[in-house]
Tab-separated table of C-alpha atoms in Angstrom:
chain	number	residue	atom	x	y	z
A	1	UNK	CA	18.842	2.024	-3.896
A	2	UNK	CA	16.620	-0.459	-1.413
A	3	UNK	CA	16.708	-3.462	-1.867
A	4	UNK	CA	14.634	-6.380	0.023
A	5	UNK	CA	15.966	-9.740	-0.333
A	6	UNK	CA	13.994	-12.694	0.693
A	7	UNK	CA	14.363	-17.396	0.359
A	8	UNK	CA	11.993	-17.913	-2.211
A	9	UNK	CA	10.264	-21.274	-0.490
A	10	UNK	CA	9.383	-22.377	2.662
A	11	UNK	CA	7.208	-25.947	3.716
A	12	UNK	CA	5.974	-26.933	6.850
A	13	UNK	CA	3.584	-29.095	7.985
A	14	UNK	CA	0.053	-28.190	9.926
A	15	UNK	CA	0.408	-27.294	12.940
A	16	UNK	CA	3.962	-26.080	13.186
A	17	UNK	CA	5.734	-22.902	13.234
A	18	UNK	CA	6.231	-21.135	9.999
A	19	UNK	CA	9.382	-18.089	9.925
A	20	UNK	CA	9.721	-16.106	7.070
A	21	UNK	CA	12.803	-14.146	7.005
A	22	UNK	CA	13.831	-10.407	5.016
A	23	UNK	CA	16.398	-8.720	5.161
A	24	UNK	CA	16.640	-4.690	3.405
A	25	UNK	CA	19.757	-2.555	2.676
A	26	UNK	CA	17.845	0.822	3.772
A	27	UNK	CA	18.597	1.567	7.362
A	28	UNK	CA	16.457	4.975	6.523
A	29	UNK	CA	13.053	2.810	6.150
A	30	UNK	CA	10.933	3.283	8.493
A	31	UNK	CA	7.781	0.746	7.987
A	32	UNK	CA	8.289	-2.414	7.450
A	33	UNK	CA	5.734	-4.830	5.977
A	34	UNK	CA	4.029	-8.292	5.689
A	35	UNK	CA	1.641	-9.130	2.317
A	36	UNK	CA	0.088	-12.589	2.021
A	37	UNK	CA	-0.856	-13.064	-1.794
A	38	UNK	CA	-3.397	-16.336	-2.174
A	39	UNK	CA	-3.073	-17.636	-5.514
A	40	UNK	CA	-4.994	-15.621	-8.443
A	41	UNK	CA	-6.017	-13.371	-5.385
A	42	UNK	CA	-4.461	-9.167	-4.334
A	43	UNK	CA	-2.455	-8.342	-1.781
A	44	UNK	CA	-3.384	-8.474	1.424
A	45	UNK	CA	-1.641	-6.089	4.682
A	46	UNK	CA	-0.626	-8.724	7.186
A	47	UNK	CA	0.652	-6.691	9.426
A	48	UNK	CA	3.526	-3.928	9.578
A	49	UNK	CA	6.316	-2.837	12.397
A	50	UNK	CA	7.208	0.420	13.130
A	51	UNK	CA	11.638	0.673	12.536
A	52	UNK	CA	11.842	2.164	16.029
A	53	UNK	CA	9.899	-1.274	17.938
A	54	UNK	CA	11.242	-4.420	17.895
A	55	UNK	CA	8.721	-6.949	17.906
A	56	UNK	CA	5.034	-7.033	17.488
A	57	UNK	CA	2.452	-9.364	17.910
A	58	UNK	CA	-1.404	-9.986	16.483
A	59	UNK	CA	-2.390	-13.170	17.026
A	60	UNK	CA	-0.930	-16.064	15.315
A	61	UNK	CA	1.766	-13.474	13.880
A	62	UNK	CA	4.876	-12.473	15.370
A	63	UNK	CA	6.926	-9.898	13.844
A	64	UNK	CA	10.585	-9.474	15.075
A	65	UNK	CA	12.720	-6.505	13.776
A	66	UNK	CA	16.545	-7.049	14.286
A	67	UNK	CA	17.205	-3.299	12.726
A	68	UNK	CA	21.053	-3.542	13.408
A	69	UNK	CA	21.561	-6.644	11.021
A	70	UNK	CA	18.251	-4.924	8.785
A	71	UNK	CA	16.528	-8.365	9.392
A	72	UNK	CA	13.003	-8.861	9.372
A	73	UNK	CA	11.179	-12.123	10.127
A	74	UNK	CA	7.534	-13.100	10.316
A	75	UNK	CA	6.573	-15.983	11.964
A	76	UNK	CA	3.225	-17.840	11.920
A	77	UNK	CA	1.983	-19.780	14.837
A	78	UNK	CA	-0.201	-23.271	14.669
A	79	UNK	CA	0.250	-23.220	10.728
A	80	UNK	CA	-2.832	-24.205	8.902
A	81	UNK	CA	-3.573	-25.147	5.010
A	82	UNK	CA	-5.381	-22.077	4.841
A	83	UNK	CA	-2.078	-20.238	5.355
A	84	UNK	CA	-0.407	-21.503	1.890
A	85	UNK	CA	0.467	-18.445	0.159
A	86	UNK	CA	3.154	-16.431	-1.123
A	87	UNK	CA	3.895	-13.491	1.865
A	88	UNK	CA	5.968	-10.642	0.856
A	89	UNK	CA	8.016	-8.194	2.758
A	90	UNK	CA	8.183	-4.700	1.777
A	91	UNK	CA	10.592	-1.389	3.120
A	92	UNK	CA	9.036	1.603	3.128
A	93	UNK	CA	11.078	4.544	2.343
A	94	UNK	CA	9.501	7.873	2.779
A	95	UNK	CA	11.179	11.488	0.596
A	96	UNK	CA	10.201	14.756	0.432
A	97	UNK	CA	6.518	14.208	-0.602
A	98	UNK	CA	5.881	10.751	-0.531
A	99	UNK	CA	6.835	7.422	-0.023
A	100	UNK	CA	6.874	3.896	-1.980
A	101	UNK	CA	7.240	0.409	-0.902
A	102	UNK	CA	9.799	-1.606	-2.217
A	103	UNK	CA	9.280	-5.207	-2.354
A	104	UNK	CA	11.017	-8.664	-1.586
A	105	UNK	CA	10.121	-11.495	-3.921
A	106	UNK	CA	8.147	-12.936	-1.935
A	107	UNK	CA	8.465	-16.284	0.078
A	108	UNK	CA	6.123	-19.103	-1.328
A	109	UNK	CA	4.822	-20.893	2.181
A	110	UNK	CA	3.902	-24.351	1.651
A	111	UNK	CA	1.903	-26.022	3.984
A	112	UNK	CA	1.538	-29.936	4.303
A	113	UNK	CA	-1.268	-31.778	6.285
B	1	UNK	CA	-8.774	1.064	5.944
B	2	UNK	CA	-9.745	2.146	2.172
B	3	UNK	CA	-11.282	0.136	-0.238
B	4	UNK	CA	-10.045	0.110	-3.827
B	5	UNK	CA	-11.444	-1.171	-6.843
B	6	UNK	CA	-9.865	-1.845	-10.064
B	7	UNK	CA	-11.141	-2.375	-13.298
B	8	UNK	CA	-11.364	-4.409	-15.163
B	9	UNK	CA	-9.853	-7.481	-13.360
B	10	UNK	CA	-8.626	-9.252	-16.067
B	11	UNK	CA	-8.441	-8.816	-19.771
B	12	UNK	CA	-6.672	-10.292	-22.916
B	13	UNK	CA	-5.759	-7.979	-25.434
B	14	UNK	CA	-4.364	-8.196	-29.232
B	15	UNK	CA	-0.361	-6.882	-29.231
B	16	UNK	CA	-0.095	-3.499	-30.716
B	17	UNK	CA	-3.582	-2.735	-28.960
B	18	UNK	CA	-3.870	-0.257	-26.029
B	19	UNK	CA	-5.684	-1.034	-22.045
B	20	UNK	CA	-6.652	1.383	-19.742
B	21	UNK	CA	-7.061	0.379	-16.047
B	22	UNK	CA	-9.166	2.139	-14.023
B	23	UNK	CA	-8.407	3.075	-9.873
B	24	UNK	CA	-11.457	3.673	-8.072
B	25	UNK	CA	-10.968	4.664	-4.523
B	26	UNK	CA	-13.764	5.277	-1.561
B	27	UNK	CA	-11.650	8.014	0.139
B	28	UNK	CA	-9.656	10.627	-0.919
B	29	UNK	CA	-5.950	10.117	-1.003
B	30	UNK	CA	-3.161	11.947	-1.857
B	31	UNK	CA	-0.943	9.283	-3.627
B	32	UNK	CA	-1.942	6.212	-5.773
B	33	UNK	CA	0.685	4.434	-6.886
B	34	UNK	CA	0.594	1.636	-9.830
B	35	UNK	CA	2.688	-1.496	-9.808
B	36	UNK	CA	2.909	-4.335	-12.166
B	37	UNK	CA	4.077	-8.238	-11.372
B	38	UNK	CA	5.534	-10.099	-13.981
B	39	UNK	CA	4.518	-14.095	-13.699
B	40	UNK	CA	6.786	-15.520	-10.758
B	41	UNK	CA	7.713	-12.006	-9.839
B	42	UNK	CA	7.508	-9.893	-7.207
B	43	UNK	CA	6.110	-6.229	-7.571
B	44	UNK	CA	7.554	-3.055	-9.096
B	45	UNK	CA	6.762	0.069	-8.794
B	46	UNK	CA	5.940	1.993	-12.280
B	47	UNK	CA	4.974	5.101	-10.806
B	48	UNK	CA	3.353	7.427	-8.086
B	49	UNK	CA	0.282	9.586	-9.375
B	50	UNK	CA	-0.262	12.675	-7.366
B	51	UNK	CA	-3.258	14.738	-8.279
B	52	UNK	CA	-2.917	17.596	-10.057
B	53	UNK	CA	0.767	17.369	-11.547
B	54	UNK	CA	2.711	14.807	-13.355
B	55	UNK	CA	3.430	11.335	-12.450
B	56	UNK	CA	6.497	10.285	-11.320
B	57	UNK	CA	8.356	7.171	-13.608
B	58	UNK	CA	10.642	5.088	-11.795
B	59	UNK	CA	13.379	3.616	-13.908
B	60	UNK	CA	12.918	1.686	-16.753
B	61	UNK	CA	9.387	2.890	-17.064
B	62	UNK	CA	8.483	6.139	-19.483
B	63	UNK	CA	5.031	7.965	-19.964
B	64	UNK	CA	4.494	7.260	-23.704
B	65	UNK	CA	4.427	3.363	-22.564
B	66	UNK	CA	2.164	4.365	-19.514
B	67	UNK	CA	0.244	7.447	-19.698
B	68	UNK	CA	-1.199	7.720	-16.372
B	69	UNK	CA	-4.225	10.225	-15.281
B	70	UNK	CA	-5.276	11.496	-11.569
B	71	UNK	CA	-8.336	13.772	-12.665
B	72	UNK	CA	-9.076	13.791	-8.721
B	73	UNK	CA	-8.128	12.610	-5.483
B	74	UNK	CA	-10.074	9.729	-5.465
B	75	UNK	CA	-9.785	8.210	-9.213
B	76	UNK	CA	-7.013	7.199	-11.290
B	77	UNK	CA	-5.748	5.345	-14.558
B	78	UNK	CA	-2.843	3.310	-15.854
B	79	UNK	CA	-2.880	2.986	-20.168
B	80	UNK	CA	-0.347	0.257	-21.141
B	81	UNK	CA	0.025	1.378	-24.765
B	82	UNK	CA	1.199	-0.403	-27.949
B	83	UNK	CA	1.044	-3.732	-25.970
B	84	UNK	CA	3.655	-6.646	-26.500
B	85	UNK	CA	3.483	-10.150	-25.004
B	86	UNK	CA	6.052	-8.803	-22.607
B	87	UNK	CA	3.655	-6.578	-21.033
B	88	UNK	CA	1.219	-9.975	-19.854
B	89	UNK	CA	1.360	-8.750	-15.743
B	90	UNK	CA	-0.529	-8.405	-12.924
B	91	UNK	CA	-1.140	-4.316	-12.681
B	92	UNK	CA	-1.975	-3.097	-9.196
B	93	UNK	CA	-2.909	0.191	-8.194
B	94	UNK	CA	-2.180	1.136	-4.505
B	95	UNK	CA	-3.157	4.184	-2.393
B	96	UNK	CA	-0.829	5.937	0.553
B	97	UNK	CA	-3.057	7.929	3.159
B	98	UNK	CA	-2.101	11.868	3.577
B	99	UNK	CA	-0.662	10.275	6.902
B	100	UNK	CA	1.606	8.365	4.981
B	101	UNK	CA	4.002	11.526	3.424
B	102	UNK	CA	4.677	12.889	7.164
B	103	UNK	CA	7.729	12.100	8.014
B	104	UNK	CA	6.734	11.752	11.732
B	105	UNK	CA	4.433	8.890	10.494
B	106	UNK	CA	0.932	8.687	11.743
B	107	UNK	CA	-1.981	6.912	12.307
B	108	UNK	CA	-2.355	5.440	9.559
B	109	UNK	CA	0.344	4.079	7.511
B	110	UNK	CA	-0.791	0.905	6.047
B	111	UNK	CA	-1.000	1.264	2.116
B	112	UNK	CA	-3.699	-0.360	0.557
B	113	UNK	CA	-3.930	-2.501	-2.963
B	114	UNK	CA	-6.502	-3.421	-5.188
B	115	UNK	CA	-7.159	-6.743	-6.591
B	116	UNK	CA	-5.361	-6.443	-9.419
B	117	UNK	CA	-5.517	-6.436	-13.348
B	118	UNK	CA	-4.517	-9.611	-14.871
B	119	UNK	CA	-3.390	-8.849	-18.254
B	120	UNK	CA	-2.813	-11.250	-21.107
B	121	UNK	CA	-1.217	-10.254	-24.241
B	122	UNK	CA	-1.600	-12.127	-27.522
């Protein structure tokens, strides 16, 4: 079955560069995903990447997709306290009538003034 | 994007007791899935709800423990039944657009969560 696989901490200080990496076993998945969870807070969509593109960008977030080694990696720009969360990356597999996500553990971002 | 509301957002219950959470969604939707995360954890998928037939149980989770209903295409609930301390989770509900099961992909392929159910078990 998938299976996403992601370092469970990360700390940076304000201001810096922040990459979270991912890496999935599915070459068949075909979304690939970025969740920010704030503490006691949802999920919230970051931002996603097609498995045919390579990169995208949306602001402070670039997305790189290295889909021969199955490696994902987000990376935030100009880091801020605000961003301290836990950010999970998720494969989408799609079957016959459907599709689910399947989930890393999530990467707990630390951010230091 | 749709907007999802879950209720209620957090309860604590007395072990051997049963919860239903409700899935309210503003659009209709094909599939709603439910997931629960353990403390620490990350999410897992208990099952996808499609209206009109049975859910689907992934492994490790059975419909006696979570009877799950999808009356319509915009509504659905998750029953953890004969609660232990072991079932104390987050319980999300998320929704997939129609877009989502063509293979082709399509406009819209984000899926969507709701804020959660905090459960506590006692």
């Amino acid at each position: 079955g998938e299976d996403v696989e992601q370092s469970l901490f990360l700390s940076v200080r304000e201001g810096d560069s922040s990459v979270i990496n991912c890496t999935y076993t599915d070459s068949s998945s075909t979304y690939l995903y970025w969740y920010k969870q704030e503490p006691g807070a949802g999920l919230q969509l970051l931002t996603y990447i097609f498995s045919n593109m390579d990169m995208k960008q949306d602001q402070r977030l670039t997305v790189l997709l290295n889909k021969k080694d199955k490696h994902l990696s987000l990376r935030i720009a100009d880091t801020q306290t605000g961003d301290s969360a836990i950010y999970f990356c998720a494969a989408l597999r799609i079957y016959n009538q459907g599709g689910k996500l399947i989930f890393g553990q999530g990467t707990e971002l630390s951010v230091k003034p | 994007s749709a907007v999802i509301s879950q209720k209620p957002s957090r309860d604590i219950c007395q072990r051997g007791t049963s919860l239903t959470i409700q899935c309210q969604v503003d659009s209709q939707v094909t599939m709603m899935f439910w997931y629960r995360q353990q403390p620490g954890q990350s999410l897992t998928l208990i099952a996808t709800a499609n209206q009109g037939s049975e859910a689907t149980y992934e492994s490790g989770f059975v419909i006696d423990k979570f009877p799950i209903s999808r009356p319509n295409l915009t509504f659905s609930t998750l029953t953890v039944s004969n609660m232990s301390p072991e079932d104390s989770s987050i319980y999300l509900c998320s929704v997939a657009p129609a877009a989502l099961i063509s293979r082709g992909g399509g406009p819209r392929v984000e899926a969507f969560f709701g804020q959660g159910t905090r459960l506590t078990v006692v």
